[in-house]
CSV table of C-alpha atoms and ligand atoms in Angstrom, one decimal:
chain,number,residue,atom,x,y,z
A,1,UNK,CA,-59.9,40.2,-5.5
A,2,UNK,CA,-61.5,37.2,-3.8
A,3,UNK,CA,-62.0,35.8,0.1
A,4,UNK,CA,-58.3,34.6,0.2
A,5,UNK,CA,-57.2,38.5,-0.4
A,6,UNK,CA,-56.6,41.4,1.4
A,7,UNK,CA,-59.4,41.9,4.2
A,8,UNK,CA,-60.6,44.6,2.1
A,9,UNK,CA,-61.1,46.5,5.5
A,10,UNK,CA,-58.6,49.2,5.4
A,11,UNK,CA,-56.0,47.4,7.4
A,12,UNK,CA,-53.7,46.9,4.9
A,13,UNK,CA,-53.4,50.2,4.0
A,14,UNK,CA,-49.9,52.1,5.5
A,15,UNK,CA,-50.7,54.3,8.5
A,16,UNK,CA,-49.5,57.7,6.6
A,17,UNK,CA,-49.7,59.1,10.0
A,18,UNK,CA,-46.5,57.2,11.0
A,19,UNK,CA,-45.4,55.3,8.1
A,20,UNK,CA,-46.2,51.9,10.5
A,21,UNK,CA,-48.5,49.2,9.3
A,22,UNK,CA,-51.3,49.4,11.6
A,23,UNK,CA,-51.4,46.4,13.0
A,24,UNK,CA,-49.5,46.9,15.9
A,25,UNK,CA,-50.8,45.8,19.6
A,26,UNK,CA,-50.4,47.3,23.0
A,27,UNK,CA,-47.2,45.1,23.8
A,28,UNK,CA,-45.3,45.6,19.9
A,29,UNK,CA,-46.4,42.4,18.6
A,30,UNK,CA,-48.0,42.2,15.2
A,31,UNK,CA,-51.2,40.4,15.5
A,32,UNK,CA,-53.3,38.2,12.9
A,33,UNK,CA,-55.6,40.5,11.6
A,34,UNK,CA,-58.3,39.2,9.5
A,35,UNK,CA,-59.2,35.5,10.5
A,36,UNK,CA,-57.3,33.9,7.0
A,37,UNK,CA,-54.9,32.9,8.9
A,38,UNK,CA,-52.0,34.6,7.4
A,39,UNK,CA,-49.5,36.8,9.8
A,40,UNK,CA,-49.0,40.3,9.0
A,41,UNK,CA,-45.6,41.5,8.2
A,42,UNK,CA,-45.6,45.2,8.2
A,43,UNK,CA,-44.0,46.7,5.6
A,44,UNK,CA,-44.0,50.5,4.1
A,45,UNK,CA,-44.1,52.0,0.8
A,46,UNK,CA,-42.9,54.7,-1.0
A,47,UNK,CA,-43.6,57.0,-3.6
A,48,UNK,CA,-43.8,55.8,-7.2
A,49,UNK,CA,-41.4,57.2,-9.5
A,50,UNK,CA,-41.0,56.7,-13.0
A,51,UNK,CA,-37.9,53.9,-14.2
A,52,UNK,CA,-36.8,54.2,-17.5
A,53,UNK,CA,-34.5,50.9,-18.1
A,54,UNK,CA,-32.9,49.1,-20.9
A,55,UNK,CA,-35.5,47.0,-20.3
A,56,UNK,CA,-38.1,49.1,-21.3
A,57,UNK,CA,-40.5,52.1,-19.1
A,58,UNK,CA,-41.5,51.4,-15.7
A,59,UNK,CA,-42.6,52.7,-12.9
A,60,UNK,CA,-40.9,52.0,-9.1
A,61,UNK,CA,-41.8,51.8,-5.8
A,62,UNK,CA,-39.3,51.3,-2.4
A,63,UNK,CA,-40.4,49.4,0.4
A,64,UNK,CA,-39.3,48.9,3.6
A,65,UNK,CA,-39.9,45.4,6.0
A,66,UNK,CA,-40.4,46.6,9.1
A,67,UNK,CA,-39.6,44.0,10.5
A,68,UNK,CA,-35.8,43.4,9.1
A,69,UNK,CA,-35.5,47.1,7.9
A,70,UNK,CA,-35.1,45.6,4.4
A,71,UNK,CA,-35.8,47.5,1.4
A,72,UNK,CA,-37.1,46.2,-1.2
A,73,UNK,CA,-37.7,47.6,-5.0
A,74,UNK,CA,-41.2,46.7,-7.0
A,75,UNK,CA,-40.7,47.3,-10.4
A,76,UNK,CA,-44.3,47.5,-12.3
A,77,UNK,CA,-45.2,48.2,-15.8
A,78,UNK,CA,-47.0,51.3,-16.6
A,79,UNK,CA,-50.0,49.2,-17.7
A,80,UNK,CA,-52.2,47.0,-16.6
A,81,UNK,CA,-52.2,43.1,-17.9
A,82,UNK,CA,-53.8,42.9,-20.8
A,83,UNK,CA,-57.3,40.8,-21.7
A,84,UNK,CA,-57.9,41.0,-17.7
A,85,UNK,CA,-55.6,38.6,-16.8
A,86,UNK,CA,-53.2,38.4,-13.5
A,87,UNK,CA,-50.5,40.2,-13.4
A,88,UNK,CA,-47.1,38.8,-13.7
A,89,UNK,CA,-45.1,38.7,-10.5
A,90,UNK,CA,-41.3,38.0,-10.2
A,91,UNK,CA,-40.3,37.5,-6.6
A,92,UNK,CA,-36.5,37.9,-7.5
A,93,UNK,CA,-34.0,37.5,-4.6
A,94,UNK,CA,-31.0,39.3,-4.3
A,95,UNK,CA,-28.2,37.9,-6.6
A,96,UNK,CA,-25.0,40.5,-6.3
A,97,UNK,CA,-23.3,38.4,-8.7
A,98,UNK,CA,-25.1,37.6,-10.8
A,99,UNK,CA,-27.6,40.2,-10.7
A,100,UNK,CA,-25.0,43.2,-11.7
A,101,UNK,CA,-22.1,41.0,-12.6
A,102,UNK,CA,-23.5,38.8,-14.7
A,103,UNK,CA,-22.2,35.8,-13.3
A,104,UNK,CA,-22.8,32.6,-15.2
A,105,UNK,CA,-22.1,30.5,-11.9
A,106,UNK,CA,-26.0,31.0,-11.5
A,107,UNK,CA,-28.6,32.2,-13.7
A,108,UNK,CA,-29.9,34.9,-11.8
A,109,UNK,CA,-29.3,37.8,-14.1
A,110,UNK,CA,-30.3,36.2,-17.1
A,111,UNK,CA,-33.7,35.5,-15.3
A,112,UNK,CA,-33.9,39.0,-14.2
A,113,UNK,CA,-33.5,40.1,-18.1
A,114,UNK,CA,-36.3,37.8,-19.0
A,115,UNK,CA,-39.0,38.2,-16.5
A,116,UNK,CA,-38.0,42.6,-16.9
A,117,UNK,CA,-38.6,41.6,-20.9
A,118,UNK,CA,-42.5,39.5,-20.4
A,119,UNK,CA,-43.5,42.1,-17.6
A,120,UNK,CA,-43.2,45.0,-20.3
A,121,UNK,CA,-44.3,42.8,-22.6
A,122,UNK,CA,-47.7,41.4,-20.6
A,123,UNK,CA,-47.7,43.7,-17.6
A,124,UNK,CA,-47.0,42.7,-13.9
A,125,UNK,CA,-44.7,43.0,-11.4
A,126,UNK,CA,-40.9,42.4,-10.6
A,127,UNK,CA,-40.5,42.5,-6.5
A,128,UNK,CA,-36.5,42.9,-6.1
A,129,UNK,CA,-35.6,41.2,-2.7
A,130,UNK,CA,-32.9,42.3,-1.0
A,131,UNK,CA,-31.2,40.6,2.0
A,132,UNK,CA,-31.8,37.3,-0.2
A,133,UNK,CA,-28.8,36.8,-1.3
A,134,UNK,CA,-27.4,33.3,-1.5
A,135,UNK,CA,-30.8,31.9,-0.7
A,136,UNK,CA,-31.1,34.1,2.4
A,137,UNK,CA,-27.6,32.9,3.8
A,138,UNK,CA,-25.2,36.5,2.8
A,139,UNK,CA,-23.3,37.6,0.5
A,140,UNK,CA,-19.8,37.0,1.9
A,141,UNK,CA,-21.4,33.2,2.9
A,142,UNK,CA,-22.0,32.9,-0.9
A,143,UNK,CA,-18.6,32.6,-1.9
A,144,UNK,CA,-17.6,30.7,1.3
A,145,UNK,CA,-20.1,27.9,0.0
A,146,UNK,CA,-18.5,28.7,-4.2
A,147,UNK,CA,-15.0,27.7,-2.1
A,148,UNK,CA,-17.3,24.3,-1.6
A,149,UNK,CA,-18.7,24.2,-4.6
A,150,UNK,CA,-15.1,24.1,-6.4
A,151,UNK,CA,-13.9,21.6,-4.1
A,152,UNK,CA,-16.6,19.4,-5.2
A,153,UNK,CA,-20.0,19.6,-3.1
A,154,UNK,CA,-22.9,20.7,-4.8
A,155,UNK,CA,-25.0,24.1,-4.3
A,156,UNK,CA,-27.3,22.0,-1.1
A,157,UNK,CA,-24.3,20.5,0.4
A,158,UNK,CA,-22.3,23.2,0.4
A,159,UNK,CA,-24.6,25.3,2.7
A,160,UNK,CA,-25.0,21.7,5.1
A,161,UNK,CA,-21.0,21.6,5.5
A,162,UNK,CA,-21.8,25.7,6.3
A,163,UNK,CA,-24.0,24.5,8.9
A,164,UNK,CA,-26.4,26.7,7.0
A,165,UNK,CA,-30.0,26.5,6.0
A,166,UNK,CA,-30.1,25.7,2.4
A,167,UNK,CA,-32.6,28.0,2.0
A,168,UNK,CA,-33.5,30.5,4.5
A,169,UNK,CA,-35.9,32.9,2.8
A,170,UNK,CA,-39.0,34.4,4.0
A,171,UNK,CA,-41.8,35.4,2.0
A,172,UNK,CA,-44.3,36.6,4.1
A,173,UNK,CA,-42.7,40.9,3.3
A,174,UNK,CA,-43.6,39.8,0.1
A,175,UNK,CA,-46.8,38.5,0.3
A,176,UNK,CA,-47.7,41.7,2.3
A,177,UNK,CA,-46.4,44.3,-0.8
A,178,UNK,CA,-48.2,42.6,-3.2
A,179,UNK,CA,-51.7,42.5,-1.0
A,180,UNK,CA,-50.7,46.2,-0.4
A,181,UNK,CA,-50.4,47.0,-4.0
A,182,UNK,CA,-53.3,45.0,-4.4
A,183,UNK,CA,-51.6,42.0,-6.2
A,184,UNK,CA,-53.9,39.5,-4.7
A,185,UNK,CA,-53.9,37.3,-7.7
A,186,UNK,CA,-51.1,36.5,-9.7
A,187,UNK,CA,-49.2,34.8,-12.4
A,188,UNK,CA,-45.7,33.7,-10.8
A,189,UNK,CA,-42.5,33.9,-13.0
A,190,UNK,CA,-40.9,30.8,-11.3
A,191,UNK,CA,-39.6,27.4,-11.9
A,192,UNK,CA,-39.9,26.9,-7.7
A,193,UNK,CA,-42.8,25.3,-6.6
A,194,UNK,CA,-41.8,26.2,-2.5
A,195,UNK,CA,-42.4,29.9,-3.7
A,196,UNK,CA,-45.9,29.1,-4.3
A,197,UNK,CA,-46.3,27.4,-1.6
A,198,UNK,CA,-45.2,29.6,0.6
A,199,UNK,CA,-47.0,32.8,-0.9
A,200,UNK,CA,-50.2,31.0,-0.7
A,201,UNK,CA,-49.2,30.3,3.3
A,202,UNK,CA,-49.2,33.7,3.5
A,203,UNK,CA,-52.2,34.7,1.4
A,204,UNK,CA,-51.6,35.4,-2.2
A,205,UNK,CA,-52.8,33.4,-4.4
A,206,UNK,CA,-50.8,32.1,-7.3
A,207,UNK,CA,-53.2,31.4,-10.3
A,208,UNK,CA,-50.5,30.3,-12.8
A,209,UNK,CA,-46.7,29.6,-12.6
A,210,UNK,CA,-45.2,31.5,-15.9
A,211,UNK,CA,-42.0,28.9,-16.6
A,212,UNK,CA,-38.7,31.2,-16.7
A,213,UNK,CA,-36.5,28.6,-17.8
A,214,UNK,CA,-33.0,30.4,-19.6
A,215,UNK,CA,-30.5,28.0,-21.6
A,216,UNK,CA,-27.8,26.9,-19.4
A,217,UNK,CA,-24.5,26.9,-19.5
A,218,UNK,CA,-21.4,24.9,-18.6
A,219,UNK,CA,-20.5,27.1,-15.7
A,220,UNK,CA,-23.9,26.6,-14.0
A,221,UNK,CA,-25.4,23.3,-15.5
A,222,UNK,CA,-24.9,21.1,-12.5
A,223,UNK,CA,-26.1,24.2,-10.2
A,224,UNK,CA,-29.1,24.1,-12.2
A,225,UNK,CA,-29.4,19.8,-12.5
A,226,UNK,CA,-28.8,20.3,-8.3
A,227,UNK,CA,-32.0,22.6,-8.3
A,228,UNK,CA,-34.0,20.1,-10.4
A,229,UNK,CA,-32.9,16.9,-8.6
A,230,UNK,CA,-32.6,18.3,-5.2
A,231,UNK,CA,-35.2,21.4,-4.6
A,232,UNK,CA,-37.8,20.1,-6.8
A,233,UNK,CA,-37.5,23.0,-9.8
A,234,UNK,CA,-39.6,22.3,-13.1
A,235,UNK,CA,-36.8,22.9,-15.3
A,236,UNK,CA,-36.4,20.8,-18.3
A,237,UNK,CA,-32.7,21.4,-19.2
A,238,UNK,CA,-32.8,20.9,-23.0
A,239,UNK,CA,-31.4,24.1,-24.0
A,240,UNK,CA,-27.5,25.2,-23.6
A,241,UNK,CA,-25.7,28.1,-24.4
A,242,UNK,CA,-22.5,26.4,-26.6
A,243,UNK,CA,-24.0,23.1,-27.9
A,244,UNK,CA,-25.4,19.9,-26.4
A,245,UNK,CA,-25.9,19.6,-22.5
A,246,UNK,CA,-23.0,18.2,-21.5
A,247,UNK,CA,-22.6,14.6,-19.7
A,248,UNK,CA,-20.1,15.7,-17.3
A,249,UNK,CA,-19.6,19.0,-15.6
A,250,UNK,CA,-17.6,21.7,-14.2
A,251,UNK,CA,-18.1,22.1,-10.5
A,252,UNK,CA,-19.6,25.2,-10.3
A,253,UNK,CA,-22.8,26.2,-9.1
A,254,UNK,CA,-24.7,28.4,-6.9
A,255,UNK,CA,-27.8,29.8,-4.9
A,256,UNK,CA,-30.9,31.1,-6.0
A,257,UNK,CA,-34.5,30.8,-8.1
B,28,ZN,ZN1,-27.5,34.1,-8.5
């Protein structure tokens, strides 16, 4: 744990009195706590149950933004990170498609197999956010920007024609789950340099971005070249499912880290 932490004063810890993050002040709003500048977001865990997974053993653990009502899912390994380094986090949003469809318009389920596979493998954390889906924008606006996407606009101009943010996710639950489950430091399984960015705003530190680059594929190259031109992803693009990238491309794409 260092300064940029938790406050290491207790007031992180869940009031188990009422389940509220104590933080609370006389007129409902949440105030600044510690002097680092970052906002609390209350949030409230659960009990941690065992999750045995195709994936491997691991252990879970619900928690609830108080704020949105929320719930989100930390999925841990058993064991601590090996030769004392940082854990591994995944902050993975919400993907309904691809996430338990396996949709290959996006590569959000194949990322989810692959950061499940190194957490087993070198311990850490997978943080499943829900209510991110689409980049924060819905579900059901999801396929009203796919209906774009076919028609030609690519994953960041489809949201604009929406009159939607192009992404419109909030970290700072998550920031407040991992200092409550004392994830203070970490290794971030991301290719998305705003997610670090934005968890250091609200106080974790990020000691290492872990690249989770999967090959791509014809349905979701151009989302994927979209993410790399456009929203400033470190992905290198030189592996492909079925041959060669290809020069031209389908008009699919999608949402998502
Ligand atoms: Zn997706």
């Amino acid at each position: 744990m260092t300064a940029s932490g938790a406050s290491g004063n207790g007031h992180h810890l869940p009031d188990p009195g009422n389940g509220h993050h104590a933080t609370a002040s006389a007129n409902g709003h949440h105030q600044a706590e510690s002097g680092n500048g970052r906002v609390p977001h209350p949030v409230s865990g659960g009990p941690i149950v065992q999750l045995p997974t195709a994936f491997g053993d691991f252990i879970a653990q619900a928690w609830i933004d108080l704020v949105t009502g929320a719930e989100h899912l930390a999925v841990s390994s058993p064991n601590p990170p090996k030769d004392g380094k940082a854990p591994l986090v995944r902050l993975h949003s919400e993907c309904l498609t691809g996430d338990v469809f396996g949709s290959y318009r996006c590569d959000c389920g194949e990322q989810l197999a692959y950061a499940l596979e190194m957490i087993r493998e070198e311990g850490g954390t997978l943080l499943y956010l829900r209510g991110q889906e689409g980049r924060g924008i819905g579900l059901a606006n999801k396929i009203k920007a796919y209906a774009l996407q076919e028609a030609g606009f690519d994953t960041v101009e489809a949201n604009e024609q929406l009159g939607l943010p192009v992404d419109a996710r909030c970290y700072k639950a998550a920031a407040q789950v991992l200092a409550e489950m004392g994830l203070h430091e970490v290794r971030l399984l991301s290719n998305n340099p705003d997610k670090q960015n934005r968890l250091a705003k609200a106080g974790v530190k990020v000691v290492e971005m872990v690249p989770t680059e999967v090959p791509s594929r014809d349905q979701n190259i151009r989302y994927l070249q979209t993410k790399k031109d456009r929203m400033e992803h470190r992905l290198v693009l030189d592996s492909h499912v079925g041959g060669a990238v290809p020069v031209t491309t389908p008009d699919f794409d999608h949402e998502q880290d």
